[in-house]
mmCIF file of C-alpha atoms in Angstrom:
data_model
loop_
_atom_site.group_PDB
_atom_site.id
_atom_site.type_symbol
_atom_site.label_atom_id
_atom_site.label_comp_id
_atom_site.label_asym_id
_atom_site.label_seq_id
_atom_site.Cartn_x
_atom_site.Cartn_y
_atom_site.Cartn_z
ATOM 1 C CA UNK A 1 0.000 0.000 0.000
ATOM 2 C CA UNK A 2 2.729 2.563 1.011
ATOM 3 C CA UNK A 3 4.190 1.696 -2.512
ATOM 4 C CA UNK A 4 0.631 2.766 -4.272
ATOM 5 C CA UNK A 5 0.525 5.861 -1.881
ATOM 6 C CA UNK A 6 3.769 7.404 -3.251
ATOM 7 C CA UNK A 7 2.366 7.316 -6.751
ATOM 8 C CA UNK A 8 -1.409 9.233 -5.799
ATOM 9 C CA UNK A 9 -0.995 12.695 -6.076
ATOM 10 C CA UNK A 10 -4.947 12.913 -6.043
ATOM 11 C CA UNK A 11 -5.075 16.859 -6.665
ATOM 12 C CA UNK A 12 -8.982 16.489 -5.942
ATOM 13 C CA UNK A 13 -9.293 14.605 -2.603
ATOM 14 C CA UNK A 14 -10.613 16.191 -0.118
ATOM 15 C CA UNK A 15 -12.284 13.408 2.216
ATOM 16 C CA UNK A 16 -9.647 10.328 3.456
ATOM 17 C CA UNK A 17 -10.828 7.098 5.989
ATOM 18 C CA UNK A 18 -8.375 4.931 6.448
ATOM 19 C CA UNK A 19 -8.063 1.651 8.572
ATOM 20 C CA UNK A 20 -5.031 0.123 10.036
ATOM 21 C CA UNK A 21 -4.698 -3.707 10.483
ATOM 22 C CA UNK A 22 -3.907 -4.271 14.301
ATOM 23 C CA UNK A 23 0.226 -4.413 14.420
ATOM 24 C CA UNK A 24 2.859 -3.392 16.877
ATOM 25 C CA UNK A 25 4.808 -0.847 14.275
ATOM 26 C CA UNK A 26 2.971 1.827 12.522
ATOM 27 C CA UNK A 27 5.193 3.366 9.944
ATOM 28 C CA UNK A 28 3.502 5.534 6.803
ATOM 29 C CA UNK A 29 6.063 7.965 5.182
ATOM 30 C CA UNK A 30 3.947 7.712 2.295
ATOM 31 C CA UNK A 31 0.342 8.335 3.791
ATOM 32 C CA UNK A 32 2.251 11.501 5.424
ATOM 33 C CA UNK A 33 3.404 12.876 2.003
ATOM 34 C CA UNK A 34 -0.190 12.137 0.932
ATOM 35 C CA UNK A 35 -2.132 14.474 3.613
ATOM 36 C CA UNK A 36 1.055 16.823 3.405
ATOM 37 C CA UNK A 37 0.312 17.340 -0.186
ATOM 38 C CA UNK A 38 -3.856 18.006 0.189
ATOM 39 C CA UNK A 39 -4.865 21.868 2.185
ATOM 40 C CA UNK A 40 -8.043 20.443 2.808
ATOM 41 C CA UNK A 41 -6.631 17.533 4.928
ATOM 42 C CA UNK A 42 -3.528 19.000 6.505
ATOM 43 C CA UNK A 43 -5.290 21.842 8.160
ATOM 44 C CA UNK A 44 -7.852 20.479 10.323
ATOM 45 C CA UNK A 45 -9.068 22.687 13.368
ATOM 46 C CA UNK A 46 -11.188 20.140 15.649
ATOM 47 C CA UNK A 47 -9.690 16.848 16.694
ATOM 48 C CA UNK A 48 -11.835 13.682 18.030
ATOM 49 C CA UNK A 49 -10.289 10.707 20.048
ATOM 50 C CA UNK A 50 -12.707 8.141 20.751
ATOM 51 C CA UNK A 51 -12.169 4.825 22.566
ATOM 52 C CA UNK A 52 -14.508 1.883 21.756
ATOM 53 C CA UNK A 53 -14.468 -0.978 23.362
ATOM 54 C CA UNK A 54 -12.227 -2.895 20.464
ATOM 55 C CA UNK A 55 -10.587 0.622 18.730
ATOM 56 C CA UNK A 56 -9.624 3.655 18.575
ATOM 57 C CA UNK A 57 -10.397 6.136 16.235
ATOM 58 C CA UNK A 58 -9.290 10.121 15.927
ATOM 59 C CA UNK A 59 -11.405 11.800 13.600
ATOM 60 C CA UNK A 60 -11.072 15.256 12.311
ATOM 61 C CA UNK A 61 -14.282 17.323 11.026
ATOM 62 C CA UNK A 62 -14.195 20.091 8.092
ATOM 63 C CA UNK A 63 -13.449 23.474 9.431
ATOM 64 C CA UNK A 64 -16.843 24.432 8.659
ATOM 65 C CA UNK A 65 -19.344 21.626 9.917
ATOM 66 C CA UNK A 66 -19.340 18.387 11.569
ATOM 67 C CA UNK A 67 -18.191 16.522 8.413
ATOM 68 C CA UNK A 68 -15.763 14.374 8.942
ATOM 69 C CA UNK A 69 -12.383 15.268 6.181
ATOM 70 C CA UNK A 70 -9.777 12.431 8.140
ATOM 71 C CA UNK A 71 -10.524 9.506 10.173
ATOM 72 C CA UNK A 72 -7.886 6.653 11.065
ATOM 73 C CA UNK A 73 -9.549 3.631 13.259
ATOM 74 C CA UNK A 74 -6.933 1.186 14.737
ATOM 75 C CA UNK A 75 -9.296 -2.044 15.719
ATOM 76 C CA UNK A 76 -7.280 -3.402 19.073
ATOM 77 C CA UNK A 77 -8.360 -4.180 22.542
ATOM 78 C CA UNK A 78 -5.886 -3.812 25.225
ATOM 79 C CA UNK A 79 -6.263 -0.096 26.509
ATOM 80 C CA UNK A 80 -1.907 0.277 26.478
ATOM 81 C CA UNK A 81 -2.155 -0.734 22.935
ATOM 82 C CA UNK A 82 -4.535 1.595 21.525
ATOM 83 C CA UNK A 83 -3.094 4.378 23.396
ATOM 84 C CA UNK A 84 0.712 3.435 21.578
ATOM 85 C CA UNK A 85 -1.094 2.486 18.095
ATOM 86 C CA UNK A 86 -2.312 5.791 17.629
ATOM 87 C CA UNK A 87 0.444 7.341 18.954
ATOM 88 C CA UNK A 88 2.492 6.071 16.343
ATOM 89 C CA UNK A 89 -0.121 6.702 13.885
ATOM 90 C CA UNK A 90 -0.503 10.376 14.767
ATOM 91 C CA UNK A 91 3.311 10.651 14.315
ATOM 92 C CA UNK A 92 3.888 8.432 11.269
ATOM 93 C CA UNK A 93 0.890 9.500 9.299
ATOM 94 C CA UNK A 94 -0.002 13.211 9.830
ATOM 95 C CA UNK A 95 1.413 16.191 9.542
ATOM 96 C CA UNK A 96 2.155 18.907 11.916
ATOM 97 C CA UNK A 97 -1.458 19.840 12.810
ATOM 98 C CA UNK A 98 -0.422 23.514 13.379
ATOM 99 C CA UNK A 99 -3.907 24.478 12.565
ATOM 100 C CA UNK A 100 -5.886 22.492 15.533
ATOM 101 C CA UNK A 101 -7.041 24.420 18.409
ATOM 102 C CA UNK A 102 -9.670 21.666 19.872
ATOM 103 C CA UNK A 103 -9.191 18.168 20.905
ATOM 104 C CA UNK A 104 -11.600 16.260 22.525
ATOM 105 C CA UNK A 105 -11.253 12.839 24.145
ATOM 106 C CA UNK A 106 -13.638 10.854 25.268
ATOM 107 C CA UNK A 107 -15.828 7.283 24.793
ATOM 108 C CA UNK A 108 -18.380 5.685 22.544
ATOM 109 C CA UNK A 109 -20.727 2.814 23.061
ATOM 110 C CA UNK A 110 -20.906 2.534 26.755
ATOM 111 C CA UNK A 111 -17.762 2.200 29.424
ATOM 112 C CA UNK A 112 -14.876 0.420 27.048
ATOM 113 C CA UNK A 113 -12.605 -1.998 29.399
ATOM 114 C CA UNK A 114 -9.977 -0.610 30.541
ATOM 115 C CA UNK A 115 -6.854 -1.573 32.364
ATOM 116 C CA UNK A 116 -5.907 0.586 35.170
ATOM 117 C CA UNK A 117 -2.328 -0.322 35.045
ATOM 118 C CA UNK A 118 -1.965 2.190 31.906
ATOM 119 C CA UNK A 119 1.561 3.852 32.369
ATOM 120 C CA UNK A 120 1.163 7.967 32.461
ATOM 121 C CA UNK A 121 3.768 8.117 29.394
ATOM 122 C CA UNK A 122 1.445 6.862 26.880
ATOM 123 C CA UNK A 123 -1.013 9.197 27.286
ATOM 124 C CA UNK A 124 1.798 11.960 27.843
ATOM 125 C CA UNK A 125 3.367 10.488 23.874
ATOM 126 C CA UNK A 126 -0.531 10.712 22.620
ATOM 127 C CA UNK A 127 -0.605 14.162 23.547
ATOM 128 C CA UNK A 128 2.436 15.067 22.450
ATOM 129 C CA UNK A 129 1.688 15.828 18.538
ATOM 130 C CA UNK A 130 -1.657 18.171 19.430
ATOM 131 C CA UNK A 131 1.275 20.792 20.283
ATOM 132 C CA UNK A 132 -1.343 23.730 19.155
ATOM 133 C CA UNK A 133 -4.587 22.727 21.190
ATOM 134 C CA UNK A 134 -5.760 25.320 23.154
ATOM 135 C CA UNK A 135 -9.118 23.835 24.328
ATOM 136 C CA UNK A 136 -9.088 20.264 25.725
ATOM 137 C CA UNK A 137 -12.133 18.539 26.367
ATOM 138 C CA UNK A 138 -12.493 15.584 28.708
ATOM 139 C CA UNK A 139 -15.718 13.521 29.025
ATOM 140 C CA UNK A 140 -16.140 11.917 32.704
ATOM 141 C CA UNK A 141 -14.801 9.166 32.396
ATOM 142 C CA UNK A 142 -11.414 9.611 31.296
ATOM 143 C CA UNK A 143 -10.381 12.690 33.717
ATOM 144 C CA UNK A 144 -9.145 10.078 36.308
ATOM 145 C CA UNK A 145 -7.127 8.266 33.389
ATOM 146 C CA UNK A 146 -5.403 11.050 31.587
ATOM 147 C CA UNK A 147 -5.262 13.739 35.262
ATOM 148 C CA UNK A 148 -2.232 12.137 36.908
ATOM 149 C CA UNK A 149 -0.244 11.901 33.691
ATOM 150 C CA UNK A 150 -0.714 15.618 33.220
ATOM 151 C CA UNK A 151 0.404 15.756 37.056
ATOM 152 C CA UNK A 152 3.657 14.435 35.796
ATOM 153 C CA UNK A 153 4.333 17.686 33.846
ATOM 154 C CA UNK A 154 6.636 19.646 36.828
ATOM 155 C CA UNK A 155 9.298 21.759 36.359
ATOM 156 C CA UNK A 156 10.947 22.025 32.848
ATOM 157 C CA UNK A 157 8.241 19.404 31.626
ATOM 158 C CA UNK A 158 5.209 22.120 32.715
ATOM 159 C CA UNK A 159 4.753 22.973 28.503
ATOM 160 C CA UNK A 160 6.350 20.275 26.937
ATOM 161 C CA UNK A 161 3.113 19.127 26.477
ATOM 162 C CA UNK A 162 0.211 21.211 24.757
ATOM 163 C CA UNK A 163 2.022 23.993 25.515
ATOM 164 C CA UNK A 164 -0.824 26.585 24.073
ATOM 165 C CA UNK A 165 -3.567 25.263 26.342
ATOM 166 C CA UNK A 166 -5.781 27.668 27.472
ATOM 167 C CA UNK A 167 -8.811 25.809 28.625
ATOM 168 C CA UNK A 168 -9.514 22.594 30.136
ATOM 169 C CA UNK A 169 -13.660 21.207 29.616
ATOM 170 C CA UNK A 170 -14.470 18.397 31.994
ATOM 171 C CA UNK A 171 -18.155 16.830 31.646
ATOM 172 C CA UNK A 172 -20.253 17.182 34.265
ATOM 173 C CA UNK A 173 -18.081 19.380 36.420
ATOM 174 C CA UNK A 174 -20.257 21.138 39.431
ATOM 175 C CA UNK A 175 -19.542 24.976 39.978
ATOM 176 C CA UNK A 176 -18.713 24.020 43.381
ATOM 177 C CA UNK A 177 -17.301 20.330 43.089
ATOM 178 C CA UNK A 178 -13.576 19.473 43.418
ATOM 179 C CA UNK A 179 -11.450 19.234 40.929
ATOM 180 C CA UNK A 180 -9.687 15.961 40.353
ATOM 181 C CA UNK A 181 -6.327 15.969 42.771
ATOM 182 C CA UNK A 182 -4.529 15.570 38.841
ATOM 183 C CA UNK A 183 -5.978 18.243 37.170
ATOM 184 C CA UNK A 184 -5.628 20.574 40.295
ATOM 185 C CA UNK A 185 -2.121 20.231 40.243
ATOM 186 C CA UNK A 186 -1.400 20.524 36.593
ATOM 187 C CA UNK A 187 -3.438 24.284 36.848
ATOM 188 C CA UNK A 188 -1.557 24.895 39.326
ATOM 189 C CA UNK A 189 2.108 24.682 38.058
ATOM 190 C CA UNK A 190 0.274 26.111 34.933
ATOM 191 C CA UNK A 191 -0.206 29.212 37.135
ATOM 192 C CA UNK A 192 3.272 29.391 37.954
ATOM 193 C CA UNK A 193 4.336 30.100 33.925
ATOM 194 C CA UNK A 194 3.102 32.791 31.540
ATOM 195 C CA UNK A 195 0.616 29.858 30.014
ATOM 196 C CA UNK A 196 -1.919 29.641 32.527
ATOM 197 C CA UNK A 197 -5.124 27.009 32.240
ATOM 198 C CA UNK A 198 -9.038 28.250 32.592
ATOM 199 C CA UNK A 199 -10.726 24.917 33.787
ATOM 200 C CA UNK A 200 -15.039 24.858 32.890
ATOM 201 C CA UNK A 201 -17.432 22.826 32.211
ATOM 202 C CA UNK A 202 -18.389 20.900 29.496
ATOM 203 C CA UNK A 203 -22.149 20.156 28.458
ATOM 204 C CA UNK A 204 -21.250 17.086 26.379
ATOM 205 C CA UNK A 205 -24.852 16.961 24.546
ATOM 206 C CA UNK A 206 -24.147 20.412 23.053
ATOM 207 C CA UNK A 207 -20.892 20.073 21.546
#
């Protein structure tokens, strides 16, 4: 396939789905050059990652309505693997997504399984290539998961990761509940630097 890919120039595509067979090594120069090469693709503004309970998919919509323009799915189970699948996907695959200000994480089809032995690093490496998110957006669910690997970010680390975030959205978050002990701290040490982090709420059913 990668062999195909460098031939396409495909000056007229401006929708791409693609989905990867289940490996341990993700490596696609050529599916890089491919969505370096198309505007429409390379320039995405919203970001979806969604967990089901056998993938994971990352979708990004058109600039100007819901329609999806990109969309990888990696069909796995273990919750470590889809984590590092995409990881390597995001890096191998796509471009710098200078353009995307919103990410949002969160679930599909009910409560996927998920193993709470998931080291903080993976989700720190998923992060890692949404350097120009300003507004991340956590469903219930997954605060506890991703909170105490944003902890980890002390010291030098404070912006190595999404280093422009402005805003935190958590779902379902009370005016006058506590926040998670994770999220907490990572405002925080935010606080300390000249990129502090606005924490709100997020009414999931609107958007």
């Amino acid at each position: 396939m990668e062999e195909i890919l460098a031939q396409i120039d495909a000056p007229r595509l401006n929708e791409l789905h693609i989905t990867f067979f289940n490996q341990i090594i993700f490596d696609t120069p050529q599916l890089f050059h491919l969505i370096s090469r198309r505007p429409t693709l390379r320039a995405p503004e919203k970001g979806h990652i969604e967990f089901y309970s056998k993938a994971i998919i990352v979708r990004f919509p058109s600039q100007t309505s819901d329609y999806e323009i990109l969309s990888m799915k990696i069909p796995c189970t273990p919750s470590e693997w889809q984590l590092s699948a995409l990881e390597q996907v995001c890096t191998s695959s796509l471009p710098p997504l200078s353009t995307l200000e919103d990410l949002y994480i969160f679930e599909k089809q009910g409560q996927p399984h998920w193993q709470d032995d998931v080291e903080n690093m993976l989700w720190l490496d998923l992060l890692h290539p949404f350097a120009s998110v300003k507004n991340l957006y956590l469903c219930k669910k997954f605060v506890p998961r991703i909170a105490p690997a944003l902890q980890e970010l002390v010291g030098g680390r404070t912006t190595a990761i999404l280093p422009t975030l402005g805003n935190i959205f958590l779902e379902d978050l009370r005016p006058s509940g506590p926040l998670h002990e994770g999220i907490e701290k990572f405002v925080a040490t935010r606080r300390l630097t000249s990129h502090a982090v606005a924490v709100s709420r997020w009414d999931r059913k609107s958007g």
